[in-house]
Tab-separated table of C-alpha atoms in Angstrom:
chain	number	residue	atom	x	y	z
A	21	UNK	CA	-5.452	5.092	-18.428
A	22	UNK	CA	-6.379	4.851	-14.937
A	23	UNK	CA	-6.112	7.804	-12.617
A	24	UNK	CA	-6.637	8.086	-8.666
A	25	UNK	CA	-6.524	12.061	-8.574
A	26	UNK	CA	-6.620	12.550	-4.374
A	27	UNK	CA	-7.576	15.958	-2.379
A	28	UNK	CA	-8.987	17.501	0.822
A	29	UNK	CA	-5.693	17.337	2.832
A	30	UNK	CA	-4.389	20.607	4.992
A	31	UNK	CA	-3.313	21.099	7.965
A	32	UNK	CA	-5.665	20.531	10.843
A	33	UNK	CA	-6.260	21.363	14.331
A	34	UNK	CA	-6.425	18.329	17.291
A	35	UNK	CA	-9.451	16.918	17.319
A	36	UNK	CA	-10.809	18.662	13.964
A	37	UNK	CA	-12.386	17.122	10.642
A	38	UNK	CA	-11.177	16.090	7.196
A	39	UNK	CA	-13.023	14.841	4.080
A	40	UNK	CA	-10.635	13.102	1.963
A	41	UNK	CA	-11.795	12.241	-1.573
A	42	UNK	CA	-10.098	10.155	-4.968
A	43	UNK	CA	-11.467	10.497	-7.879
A	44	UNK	CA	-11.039	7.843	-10.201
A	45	UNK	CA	-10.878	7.362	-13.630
A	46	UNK	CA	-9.979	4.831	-16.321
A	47	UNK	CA	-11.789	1.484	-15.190
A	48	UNK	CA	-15.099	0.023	-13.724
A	49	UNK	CA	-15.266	1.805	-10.466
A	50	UNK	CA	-17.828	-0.058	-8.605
A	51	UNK	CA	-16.332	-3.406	-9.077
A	52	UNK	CA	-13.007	-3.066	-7.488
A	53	UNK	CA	-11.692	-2.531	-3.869
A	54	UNK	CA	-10.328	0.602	-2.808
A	55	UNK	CA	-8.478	1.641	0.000
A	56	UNK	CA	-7.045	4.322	2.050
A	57	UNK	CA	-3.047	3.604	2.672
A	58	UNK	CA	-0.723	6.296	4.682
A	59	UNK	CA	2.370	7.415	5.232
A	60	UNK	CA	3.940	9.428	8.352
A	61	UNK	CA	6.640	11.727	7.051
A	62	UNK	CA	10.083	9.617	7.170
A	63	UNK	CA	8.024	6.511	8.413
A	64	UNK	CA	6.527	3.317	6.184
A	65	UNK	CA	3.192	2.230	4.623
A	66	UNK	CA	0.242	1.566	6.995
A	67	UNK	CA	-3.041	0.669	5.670
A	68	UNK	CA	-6.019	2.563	7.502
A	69	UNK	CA	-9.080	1.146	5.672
A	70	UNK	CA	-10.895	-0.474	2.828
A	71	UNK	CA	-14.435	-0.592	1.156
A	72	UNK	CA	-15.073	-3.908	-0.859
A	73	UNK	CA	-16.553	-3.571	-5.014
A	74	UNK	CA	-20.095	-3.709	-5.563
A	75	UNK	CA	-19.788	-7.555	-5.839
A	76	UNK	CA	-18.672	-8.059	-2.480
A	77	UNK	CA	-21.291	-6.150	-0.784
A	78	UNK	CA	-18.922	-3.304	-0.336
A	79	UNK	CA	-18.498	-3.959	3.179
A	80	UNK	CA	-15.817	-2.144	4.881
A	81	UNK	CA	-12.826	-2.363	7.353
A	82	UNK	CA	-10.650	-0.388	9.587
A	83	UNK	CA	-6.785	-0.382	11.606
A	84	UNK	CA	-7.479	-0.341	15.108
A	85	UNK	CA	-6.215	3.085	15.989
A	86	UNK	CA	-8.846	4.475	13.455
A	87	UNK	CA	-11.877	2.673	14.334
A	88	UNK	CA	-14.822	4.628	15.225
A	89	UNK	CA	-12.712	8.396	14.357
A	90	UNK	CA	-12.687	7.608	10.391
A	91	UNK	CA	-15.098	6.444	7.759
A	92	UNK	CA	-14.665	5.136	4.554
A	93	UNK	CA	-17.584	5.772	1.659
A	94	UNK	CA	-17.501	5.426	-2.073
A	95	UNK	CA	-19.970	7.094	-4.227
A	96	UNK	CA	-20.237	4.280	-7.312
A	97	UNK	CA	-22.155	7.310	-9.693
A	98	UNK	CA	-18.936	9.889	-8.989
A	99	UNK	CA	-17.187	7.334	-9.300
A	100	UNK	CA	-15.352	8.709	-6.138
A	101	UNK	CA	-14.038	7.190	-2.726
A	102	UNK	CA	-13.943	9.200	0.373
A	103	UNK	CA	-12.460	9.258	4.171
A	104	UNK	CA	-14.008	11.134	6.672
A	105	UNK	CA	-11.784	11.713	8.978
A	106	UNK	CA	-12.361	12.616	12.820
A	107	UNK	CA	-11.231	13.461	16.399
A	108	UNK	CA	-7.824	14.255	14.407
A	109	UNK	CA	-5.032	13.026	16.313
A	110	UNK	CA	-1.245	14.477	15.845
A	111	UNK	CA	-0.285	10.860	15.120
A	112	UNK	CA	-2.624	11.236	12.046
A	113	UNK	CA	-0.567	12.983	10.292
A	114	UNK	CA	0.387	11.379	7.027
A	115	UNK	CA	0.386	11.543	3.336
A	116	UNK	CA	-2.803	9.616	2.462
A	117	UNK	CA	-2.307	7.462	-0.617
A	118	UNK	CA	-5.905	5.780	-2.359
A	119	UNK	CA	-4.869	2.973	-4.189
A	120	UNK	CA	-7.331	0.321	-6.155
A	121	UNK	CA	-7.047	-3.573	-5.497
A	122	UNK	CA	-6.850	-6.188	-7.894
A	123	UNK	CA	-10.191	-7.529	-6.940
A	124	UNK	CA	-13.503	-7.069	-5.981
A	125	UNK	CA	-12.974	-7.835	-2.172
A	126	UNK	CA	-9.363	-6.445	-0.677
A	127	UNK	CA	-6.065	-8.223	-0.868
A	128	UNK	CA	-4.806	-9.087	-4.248
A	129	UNK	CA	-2.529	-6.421	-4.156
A	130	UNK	CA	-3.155	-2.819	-4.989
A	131	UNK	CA	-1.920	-1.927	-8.600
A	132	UNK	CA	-3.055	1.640	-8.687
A	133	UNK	CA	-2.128	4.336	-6.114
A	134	UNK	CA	-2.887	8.010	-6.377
A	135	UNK	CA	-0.392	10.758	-5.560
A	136	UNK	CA	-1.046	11.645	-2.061
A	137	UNK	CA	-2.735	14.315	0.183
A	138	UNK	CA	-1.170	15.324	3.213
A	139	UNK	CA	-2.733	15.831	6.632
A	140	UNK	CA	-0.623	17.713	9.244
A	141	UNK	CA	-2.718	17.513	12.747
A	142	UNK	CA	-1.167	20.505	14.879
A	143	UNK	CA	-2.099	23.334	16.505
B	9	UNK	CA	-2.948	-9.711	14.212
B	10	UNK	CA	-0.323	-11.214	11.334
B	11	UNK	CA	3.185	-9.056	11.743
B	12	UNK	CA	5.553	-9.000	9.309
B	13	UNK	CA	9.038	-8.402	9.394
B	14	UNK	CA	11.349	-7.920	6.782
B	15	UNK	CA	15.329	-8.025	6.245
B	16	UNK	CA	17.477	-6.768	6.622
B	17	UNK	CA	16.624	-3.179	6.943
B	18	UNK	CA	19.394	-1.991	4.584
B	19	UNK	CA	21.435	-3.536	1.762
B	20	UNK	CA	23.918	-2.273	0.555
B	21	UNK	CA	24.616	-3.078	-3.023
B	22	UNK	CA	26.261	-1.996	-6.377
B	23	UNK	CA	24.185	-2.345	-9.732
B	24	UNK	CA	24.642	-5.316	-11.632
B	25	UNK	CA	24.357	-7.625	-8.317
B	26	UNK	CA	21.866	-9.675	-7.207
B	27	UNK	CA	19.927	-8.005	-4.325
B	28	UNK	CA	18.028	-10.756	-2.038
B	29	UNK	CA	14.808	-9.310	0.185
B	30	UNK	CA	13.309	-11.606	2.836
B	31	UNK	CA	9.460	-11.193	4.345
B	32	UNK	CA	8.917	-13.425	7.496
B	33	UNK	CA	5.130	-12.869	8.894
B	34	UNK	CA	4.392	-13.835	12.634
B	35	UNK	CA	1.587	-16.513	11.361
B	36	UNK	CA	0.766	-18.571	8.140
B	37	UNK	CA	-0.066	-16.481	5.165
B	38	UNK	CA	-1.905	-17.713	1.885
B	39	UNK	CA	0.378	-17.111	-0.781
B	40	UNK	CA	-2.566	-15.500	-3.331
B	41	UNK	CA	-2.431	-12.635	-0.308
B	42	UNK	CA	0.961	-11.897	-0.390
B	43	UNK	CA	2.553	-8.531	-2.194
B	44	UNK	CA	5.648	-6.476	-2.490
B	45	UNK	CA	5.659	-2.744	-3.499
B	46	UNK	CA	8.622	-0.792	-4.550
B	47	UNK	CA	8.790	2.792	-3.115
B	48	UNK	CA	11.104	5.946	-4.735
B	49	UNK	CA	11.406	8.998	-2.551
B	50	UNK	CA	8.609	11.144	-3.375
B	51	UNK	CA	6.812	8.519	-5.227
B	52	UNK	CA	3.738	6.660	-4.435
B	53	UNK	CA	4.731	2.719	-3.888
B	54	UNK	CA	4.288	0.698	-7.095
B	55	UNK	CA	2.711	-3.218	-7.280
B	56	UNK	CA	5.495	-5.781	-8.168
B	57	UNK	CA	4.648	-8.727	-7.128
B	58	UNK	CA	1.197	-10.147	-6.965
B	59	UNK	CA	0.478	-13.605	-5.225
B	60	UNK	CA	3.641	-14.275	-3.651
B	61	UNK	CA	5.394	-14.842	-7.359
B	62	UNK	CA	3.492	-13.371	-10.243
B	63	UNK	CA	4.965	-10.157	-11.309
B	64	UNK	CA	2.194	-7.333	-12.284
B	65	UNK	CA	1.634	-5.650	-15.524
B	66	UNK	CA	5.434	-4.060	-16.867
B	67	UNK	CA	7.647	-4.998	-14.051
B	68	UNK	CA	10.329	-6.760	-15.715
B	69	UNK	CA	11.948	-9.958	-15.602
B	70	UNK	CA	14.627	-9.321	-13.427
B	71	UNK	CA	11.889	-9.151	-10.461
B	72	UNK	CA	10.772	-12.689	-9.033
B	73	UNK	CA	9.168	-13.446	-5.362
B	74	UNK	CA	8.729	-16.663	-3.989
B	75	UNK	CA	8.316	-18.564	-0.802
B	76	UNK	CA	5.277	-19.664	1.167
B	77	UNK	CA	3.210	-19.982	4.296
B	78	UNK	CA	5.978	-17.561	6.598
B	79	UNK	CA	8.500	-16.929	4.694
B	80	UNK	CA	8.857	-14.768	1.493
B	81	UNK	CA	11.621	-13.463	-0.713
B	82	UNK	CA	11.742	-11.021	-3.047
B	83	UNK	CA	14.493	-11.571	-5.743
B	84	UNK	CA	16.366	-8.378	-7.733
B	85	UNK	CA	18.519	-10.532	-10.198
B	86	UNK	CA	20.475	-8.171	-11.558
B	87	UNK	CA	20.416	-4.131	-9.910
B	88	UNK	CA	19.760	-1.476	-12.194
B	89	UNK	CA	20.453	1.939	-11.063
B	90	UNK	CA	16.169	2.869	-11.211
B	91	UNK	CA	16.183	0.253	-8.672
B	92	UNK	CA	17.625	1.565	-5.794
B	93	UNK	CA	14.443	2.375	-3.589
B	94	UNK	CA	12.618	0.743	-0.598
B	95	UNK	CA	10.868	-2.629	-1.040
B	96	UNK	CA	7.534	-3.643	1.116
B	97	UNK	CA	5.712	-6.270	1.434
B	98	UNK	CA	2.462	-6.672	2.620
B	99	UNK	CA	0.068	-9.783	3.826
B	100	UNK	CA	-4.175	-9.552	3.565
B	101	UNK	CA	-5.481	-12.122	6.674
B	102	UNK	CA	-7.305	-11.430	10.006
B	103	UNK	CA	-7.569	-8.174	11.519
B	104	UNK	CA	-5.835	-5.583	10.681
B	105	UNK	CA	-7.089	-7.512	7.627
B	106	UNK	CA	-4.176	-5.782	5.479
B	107	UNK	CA	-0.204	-5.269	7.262
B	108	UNK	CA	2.809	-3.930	5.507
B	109	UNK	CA	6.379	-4.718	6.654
B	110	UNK	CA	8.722	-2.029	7.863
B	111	UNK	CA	10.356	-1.794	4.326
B	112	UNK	CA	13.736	-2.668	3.161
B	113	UNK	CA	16.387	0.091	1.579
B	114	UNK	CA	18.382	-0.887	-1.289
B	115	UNK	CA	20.738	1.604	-1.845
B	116	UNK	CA	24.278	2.259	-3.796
B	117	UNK	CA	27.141	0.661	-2.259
């Protein structure tokens, strides 16, 4: 059974850190896609970034408002993906879903999520 | 950057009807990139659809999508009552190289 088991959320001050992790279970880690999707409470889906499987060079890719504050890893042996998460921003805040792709590079549709962490950004 | 926009917002609709859900996006999109997601309160959004039309693993029947290049549609043929949630889509292309529509409610009329 596969299982994307998220954690690291809490609330945060402006301009603070995060570490996000998912730990996943129940399939080949390192060949698939993964991703970082979130949520503003009351608000829609909004992908923040993605790290490609092993067989697409797991290169990686960002939303603009997140570029250069957040990084996305994956650690192939923990079979764990993570999102470090900087220079916190009120308009961060967001349940932070992982969810796997389809494929080895990203866009065939994500077909596992986890259950969400939530990051509150206030002071 | 590919927008899409879906419609309408809200439908209103009793169980046993068919329930209709369009997906426009601003430029062409391949169909293999194309996905909807159904999303309960509470719940983290589930893969229907899968390449504009193929349904994924234990969706049922009832579920179809279609369409091509701009224009998608997600197809409810008959509502049951689990299905009363909000439907996404959501397009893989140029940079932001994944989007999500702004969701359409199907709730209880």
């Amino acid at each position: 059974e596969v299982q994307l088991v998220e954690s690291g959320g809490g609330l945060v001050q402006p301009g603070g850190s995060l570490r996000l992790s998912c730990a996943a279970s129940g399939f080949i880690f390192n060949t698939y896609a993964m991703s970082w999707v979130r949520q503003a409470p009351g608000k829609g889906l909004e992908w923040v970034s993605a790290i490609s499987g092993s067989g697409s060079g797991g290169s990686t890719d960002y939303v603009d408002p997140v570029k250069g504050r957040f990084a996305i890893s994956r650690d192939n042996s923990k079979n764990t993906l993570y999102l470090q998460m900087n220079s916190l921003r009120a308009e961060d805040t967001a349940v932070y879903y992982c969810a796997k792709d389809r494929g080895s590079s990203s866009g065939w549709g994500f077909d596992y999520w986890g259950q969400g962490t939530l990051v509150i950004v206030s002071s | 950057e590919i927008v899409l926009t879906q419609s309408p917002g809200t439908l209103s609709l009793s169980p046993g009807e068919r329930a209709t859900l369009s997906c426009r996006a601003s430029q062409s999109v391949s169909s293999s990139y194309l996905a909807w997601y159904q999303q309960k309160p509470g719940q983290a959004p589930r893969l229907l659809i899968y390449g504009a039309s193929s349904r994924a693993t234990g969706i049922p029947d009832r579920f179809s999508g279609s369409g091509s290049g701009t224009d998608f549609t997600l197809t409810i043929s008959r509502l049951e009552p689990e299905d009363f949630a909000v439907y996404y889509c959501q397009q893989y292309g140029s940079s932001p190289i994944l989007t999500f529509g702004p969701g359409t409610k199907v709730d209880i009329k």
